[in-house]
Tab-separated table of C-alpha atoms in Angstrom:
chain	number	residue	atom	x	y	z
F	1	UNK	CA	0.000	0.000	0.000
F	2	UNK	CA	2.994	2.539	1.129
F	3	UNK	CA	4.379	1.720	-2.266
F	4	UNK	CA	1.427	2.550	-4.434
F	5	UNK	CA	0.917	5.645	-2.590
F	6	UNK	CA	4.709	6.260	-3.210
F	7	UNK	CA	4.075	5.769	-7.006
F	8	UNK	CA	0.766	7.891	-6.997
F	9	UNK	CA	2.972	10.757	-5.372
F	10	UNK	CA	5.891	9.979	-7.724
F	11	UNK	CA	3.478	10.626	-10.540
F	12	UNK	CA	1.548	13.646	-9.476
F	13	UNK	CA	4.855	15.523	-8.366
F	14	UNK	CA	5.846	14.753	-12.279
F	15	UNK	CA	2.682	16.255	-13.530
F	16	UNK	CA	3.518	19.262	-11.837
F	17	UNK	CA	7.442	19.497	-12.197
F	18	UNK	CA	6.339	19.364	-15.940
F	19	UNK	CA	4.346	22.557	-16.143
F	20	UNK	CA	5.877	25.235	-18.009
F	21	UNK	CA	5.266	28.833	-17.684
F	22	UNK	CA	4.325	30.267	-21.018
F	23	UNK	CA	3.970	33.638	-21.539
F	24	UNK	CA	1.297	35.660	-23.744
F	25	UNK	CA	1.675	39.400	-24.699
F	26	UNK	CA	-1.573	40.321	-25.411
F	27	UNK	CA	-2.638	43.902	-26.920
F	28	UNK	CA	-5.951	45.551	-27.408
F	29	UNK	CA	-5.691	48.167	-30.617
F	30	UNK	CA	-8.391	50.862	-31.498
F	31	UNK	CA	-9.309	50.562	-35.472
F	32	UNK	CA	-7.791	52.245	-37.509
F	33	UNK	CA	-6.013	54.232	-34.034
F	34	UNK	CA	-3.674	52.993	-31.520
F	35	UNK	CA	-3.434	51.003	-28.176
F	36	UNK	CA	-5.567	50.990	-25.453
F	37	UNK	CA	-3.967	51.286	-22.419
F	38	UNK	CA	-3.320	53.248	-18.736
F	39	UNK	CA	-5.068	56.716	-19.798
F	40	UNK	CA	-8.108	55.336	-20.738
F	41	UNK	CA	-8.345	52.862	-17.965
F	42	UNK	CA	-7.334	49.535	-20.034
F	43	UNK	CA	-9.134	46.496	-22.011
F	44	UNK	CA	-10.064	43.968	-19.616
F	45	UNK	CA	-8.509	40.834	-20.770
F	46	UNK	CA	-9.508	37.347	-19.749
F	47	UNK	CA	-7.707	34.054	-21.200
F	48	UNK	CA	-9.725	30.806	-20.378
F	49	UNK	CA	-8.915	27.148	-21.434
F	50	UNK	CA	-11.727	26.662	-24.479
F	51	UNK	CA	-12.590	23.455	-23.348
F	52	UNK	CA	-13.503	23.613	-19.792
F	53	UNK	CA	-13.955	27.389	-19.512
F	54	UNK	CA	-11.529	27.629	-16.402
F	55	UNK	CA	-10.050	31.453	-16.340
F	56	UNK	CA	-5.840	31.120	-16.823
F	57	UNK	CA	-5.265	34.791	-16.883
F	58	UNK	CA	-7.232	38.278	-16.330
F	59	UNK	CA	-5.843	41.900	-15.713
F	60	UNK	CA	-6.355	44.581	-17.786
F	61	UNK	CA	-4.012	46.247	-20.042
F	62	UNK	CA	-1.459	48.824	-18.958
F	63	UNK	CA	0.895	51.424	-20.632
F	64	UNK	CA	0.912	53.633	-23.341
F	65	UNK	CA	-1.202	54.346	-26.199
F	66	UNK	CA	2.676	53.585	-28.484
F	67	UNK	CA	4.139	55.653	-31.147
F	68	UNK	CA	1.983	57.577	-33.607
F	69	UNK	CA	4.045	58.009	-36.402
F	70	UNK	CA	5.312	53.841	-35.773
F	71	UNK	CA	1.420	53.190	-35.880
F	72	UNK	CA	-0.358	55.565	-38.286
F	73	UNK	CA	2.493	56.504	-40.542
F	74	UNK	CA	5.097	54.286	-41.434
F	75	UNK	CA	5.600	51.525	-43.850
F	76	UNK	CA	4.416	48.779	-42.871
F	77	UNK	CA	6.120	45.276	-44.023
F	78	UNK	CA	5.608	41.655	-43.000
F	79	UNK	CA	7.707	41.160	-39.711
F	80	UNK	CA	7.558	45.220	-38.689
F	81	UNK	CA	6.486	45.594	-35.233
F	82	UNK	CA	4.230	48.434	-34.571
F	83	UNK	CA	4.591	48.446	-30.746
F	84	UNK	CA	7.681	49.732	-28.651
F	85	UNK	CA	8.361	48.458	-25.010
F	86	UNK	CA	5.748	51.662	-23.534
F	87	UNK	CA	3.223	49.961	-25.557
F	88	UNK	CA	0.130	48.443	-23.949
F	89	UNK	CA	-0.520	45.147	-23.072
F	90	UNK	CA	-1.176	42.773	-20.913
F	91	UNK	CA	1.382	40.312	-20.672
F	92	UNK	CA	-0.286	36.815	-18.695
F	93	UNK	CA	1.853	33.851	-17.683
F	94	UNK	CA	0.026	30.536	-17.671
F	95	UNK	CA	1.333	27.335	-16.274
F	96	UNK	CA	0.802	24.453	-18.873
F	97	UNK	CA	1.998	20.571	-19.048
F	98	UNK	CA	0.352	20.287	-22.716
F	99	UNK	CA	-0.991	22.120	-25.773
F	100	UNK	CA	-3.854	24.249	-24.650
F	101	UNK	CA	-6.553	25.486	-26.937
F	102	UNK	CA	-7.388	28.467	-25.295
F	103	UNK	CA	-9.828	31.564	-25.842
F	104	UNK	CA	-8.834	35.401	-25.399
F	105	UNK	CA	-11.974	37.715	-24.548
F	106	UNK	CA	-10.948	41.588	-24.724
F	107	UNK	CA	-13.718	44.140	-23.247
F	108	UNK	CA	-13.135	47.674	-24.306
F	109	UNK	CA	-12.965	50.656	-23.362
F	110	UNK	CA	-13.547	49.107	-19.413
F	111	UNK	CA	-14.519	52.420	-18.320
F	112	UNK	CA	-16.697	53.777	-20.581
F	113	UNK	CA	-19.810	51.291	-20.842
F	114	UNK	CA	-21.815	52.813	-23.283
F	115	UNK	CA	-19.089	52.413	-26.043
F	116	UNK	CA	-17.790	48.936	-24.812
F	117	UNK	CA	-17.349	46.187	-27.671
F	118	UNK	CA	-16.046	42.455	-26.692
F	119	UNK	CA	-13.701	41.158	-29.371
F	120	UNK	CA	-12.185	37.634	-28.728
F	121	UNK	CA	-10.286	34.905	-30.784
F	122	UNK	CA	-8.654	31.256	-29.816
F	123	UNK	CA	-5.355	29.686	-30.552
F	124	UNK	CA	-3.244	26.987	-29.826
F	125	UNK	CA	-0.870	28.012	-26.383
F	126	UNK	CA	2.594	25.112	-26.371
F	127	UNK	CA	3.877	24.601	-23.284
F	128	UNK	CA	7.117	27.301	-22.780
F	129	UNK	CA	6.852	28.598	-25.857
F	130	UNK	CA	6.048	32.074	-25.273
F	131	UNK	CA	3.934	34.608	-27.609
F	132	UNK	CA	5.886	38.169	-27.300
F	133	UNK	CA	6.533	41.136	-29.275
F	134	UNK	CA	3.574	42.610	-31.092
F	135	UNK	CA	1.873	39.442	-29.790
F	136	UNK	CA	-1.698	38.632	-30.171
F	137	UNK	CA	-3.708	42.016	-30.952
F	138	UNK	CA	-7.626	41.991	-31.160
F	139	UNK	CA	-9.151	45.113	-32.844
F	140	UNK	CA	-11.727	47.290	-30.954
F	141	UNK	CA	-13.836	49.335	-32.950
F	142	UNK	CA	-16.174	52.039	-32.563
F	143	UNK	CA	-15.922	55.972	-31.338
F	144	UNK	CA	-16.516	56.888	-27.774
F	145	UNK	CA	-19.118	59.234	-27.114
F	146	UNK	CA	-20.363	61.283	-24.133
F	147	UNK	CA	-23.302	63.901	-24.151
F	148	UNK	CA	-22.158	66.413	-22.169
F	149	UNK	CA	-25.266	68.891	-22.958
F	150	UNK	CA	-28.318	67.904	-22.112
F	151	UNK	CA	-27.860	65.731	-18.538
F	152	UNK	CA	-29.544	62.530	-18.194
F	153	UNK	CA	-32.985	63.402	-16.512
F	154	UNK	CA	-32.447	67.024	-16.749
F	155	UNK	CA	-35.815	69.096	-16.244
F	156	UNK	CA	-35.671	72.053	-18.183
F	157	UNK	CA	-38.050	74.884	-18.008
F	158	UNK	CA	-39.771	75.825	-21.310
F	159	UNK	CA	-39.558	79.134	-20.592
F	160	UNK	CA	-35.933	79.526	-20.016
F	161	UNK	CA	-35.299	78.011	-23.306
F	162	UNK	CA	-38.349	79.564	-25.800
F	163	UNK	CA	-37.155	81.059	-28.830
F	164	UNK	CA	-33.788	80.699	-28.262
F	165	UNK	CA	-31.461	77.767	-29.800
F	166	UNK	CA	-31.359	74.937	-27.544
F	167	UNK	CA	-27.604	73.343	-27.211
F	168	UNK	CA	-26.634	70.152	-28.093
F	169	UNK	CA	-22.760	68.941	-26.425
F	170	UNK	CA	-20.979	65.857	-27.195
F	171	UNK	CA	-17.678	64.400	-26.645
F	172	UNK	CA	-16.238	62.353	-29.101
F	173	UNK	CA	-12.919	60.123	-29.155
F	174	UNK	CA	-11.412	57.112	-30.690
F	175	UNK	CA	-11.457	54.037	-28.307
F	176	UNK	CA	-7.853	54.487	-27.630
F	177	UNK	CA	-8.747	57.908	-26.490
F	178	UNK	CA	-6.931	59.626	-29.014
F	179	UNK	CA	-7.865	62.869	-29.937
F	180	UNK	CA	-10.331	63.872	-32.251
F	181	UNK	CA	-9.309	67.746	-34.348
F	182	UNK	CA	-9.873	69.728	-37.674
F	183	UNK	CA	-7.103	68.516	-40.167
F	184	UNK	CA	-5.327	65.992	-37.204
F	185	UNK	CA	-4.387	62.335	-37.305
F	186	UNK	CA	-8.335	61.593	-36.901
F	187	UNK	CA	-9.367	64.459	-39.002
F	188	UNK	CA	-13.053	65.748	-37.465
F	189	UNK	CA	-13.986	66.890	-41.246
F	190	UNK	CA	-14.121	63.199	-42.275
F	191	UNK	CA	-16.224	62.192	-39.525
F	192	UNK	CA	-20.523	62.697	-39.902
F	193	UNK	CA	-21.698	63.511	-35.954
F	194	UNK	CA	-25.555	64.220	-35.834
F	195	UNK	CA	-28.246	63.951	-32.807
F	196	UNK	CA	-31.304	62.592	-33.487
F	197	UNK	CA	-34.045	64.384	-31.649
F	198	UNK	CA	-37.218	62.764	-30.452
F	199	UNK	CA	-40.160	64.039	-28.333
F	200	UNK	CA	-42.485	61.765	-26.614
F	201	UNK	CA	-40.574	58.383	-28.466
F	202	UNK	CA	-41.791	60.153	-31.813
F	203	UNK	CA	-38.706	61.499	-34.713
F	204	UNK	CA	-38.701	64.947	-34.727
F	205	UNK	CA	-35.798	66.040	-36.876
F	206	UNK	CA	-31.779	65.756	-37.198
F	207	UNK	CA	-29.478	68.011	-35.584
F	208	UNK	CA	-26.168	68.235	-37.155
F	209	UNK	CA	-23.071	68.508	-34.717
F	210	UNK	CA	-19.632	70.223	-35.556
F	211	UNK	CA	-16.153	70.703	-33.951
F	212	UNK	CA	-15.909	73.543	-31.935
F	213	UNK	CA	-12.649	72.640	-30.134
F	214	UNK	CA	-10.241	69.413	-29.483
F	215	UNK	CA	-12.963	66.463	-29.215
F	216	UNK	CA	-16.006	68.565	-28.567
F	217	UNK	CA	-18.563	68.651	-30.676
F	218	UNK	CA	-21.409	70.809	-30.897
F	219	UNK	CA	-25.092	71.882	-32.156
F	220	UNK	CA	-28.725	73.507	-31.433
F	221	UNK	CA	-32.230	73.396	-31.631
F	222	UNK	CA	-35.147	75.435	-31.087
F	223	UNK	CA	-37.253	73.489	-28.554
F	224	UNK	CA	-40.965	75.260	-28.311
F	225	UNK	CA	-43.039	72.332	-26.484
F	226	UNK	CA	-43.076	70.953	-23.583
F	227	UNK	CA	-42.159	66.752	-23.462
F	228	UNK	CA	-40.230	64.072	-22.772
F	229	UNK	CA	-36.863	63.754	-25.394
F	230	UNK	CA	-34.273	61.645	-26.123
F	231	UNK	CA	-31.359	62.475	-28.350
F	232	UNK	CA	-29.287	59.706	-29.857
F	233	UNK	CA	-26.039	61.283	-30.774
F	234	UNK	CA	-24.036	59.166	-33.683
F	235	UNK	CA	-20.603	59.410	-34.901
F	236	UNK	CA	-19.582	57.760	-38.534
F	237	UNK	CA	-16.409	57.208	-40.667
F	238	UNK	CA	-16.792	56.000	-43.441
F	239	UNK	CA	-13.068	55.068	-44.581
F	240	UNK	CA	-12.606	53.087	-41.475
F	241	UNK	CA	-15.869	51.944	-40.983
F	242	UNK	CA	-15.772	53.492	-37.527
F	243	UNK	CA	-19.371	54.346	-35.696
F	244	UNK	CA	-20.034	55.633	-32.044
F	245	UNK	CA	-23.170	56.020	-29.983
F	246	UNK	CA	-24.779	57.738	-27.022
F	247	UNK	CA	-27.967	58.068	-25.695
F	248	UNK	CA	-29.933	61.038	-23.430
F	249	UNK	CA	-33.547	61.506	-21.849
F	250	UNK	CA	-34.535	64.636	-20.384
F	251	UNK	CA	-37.530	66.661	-20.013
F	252	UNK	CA	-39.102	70.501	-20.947
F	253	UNK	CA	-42.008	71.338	-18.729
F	254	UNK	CA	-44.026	74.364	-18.481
């Protein structure tokens, strides 16, 4: 009996001496932008074997948004890396005695629920042979947008607004948080940002918005009856196939 639970031992203490750690670099990019990493809070990454679901690595990703001119501007050739140690990533170690099939689930932007997308992908994971560099890099798309003008719920009297234009304010970004501007990387003029306006869940018209400074977009309305609105602000880009939403209610009483 001692000697079969010897054996049993033997064999269980190989199992585990035979685990490598394998390492994953694993990057969450904004389309057609850069990284997304520290200043916008991070993708939340979770790795999970594919075949029994168990998680093997989560975190979020961490660093910087990496070089503009590496990412947006320069030639780019099989074997080029677009990322520089600053980079973002998230960079899990998983212990493995075998070939893994394994699943990578990236939620982003974390922070910013209205504009999160999930993005995933599986691959084969060999024990101790790591994944680095670049490494595995899952594209987020979308714009981020944030109405600043009107607040959620906001009661607004009818007669502090009559006859005069009512103002529309949104905030608009790429999911990297890089900056939207007239004639910049992510050129503002390219980018179609309207509000659509309804009253009582009925369409009442479009509102267009335009750049009025880094990011901020604006436009108004004349609003001459009292009711409960919504405005659905949009954000389109048609080159990269980019689109962004956001969603207010408030009310005009009497």
């Amino acid at each position: 009996m001692r000697t079969l639970i010897f054996i049993v031992a033997f064999l269980v203490s190989g199992l585990t001496l035979s685990a490598a750690e394998t390492k994953i670099m694993i990057r969450a990019k904004a389309r057609d932008a850069k990284f997304i990493g520290s200043s916008l809070g991070g993708a939340h990454i979770i790795v999970r074997n594919k075949v029994n679901q168990q998680i093997l690595a989560e975190g979020n990703t961490t660093g910087s948004t990496g070089n503009t001119d590496l990412i947006m501007k320069g030639a780019k050739t099989r074997g080029t890396s677009i990322t520089d140690p600053q980079t973002a990533g998230f960079l899990a170690s998983i212990d493995i005695n075998e070939p893994t099939f394994i699943s990578i689930e990236i939620v982003s932007p974390f922070n910013n629920k209205q504009a999160q997308a999930t993005v995933t992908t599986e691959l084969w994971l060999i024990p101790g042979k790591h994944i680095l560099g670049d490494g595995i890099i899952l594209e987020i798309p979308g714009f981020i947008i944030d109405i600043l003008k009107p607040r959620t719920h906001q009661y607004i009297s009818l007669n502090s607004i009559k006859g005069k234009p009512f103002p529309f304010q949104a905030n608009i970004v790429m999911m990297c948080g890089c900056v939207v501007d007239k004639n910049g990387v992510w050129n503002s003029d390219e980018i179609e940002v309207k509000g659509i306006l309804k009253k009582d869940g009925q369409y009442l018209k479009d509102v267009t918005l335009s750049l009025v400074s880094t990011n901020l977009f604006e436009g108004s309305e004349l609003l001459n009856t009292p009711g409960n609105y919504e405005l659905i602000v949009y954000a389109y880009h048609e080159k990269s196939g980019n689109t962004g939403v956001d969603k207010v209610n408030y009310v005009v009483y009497e």
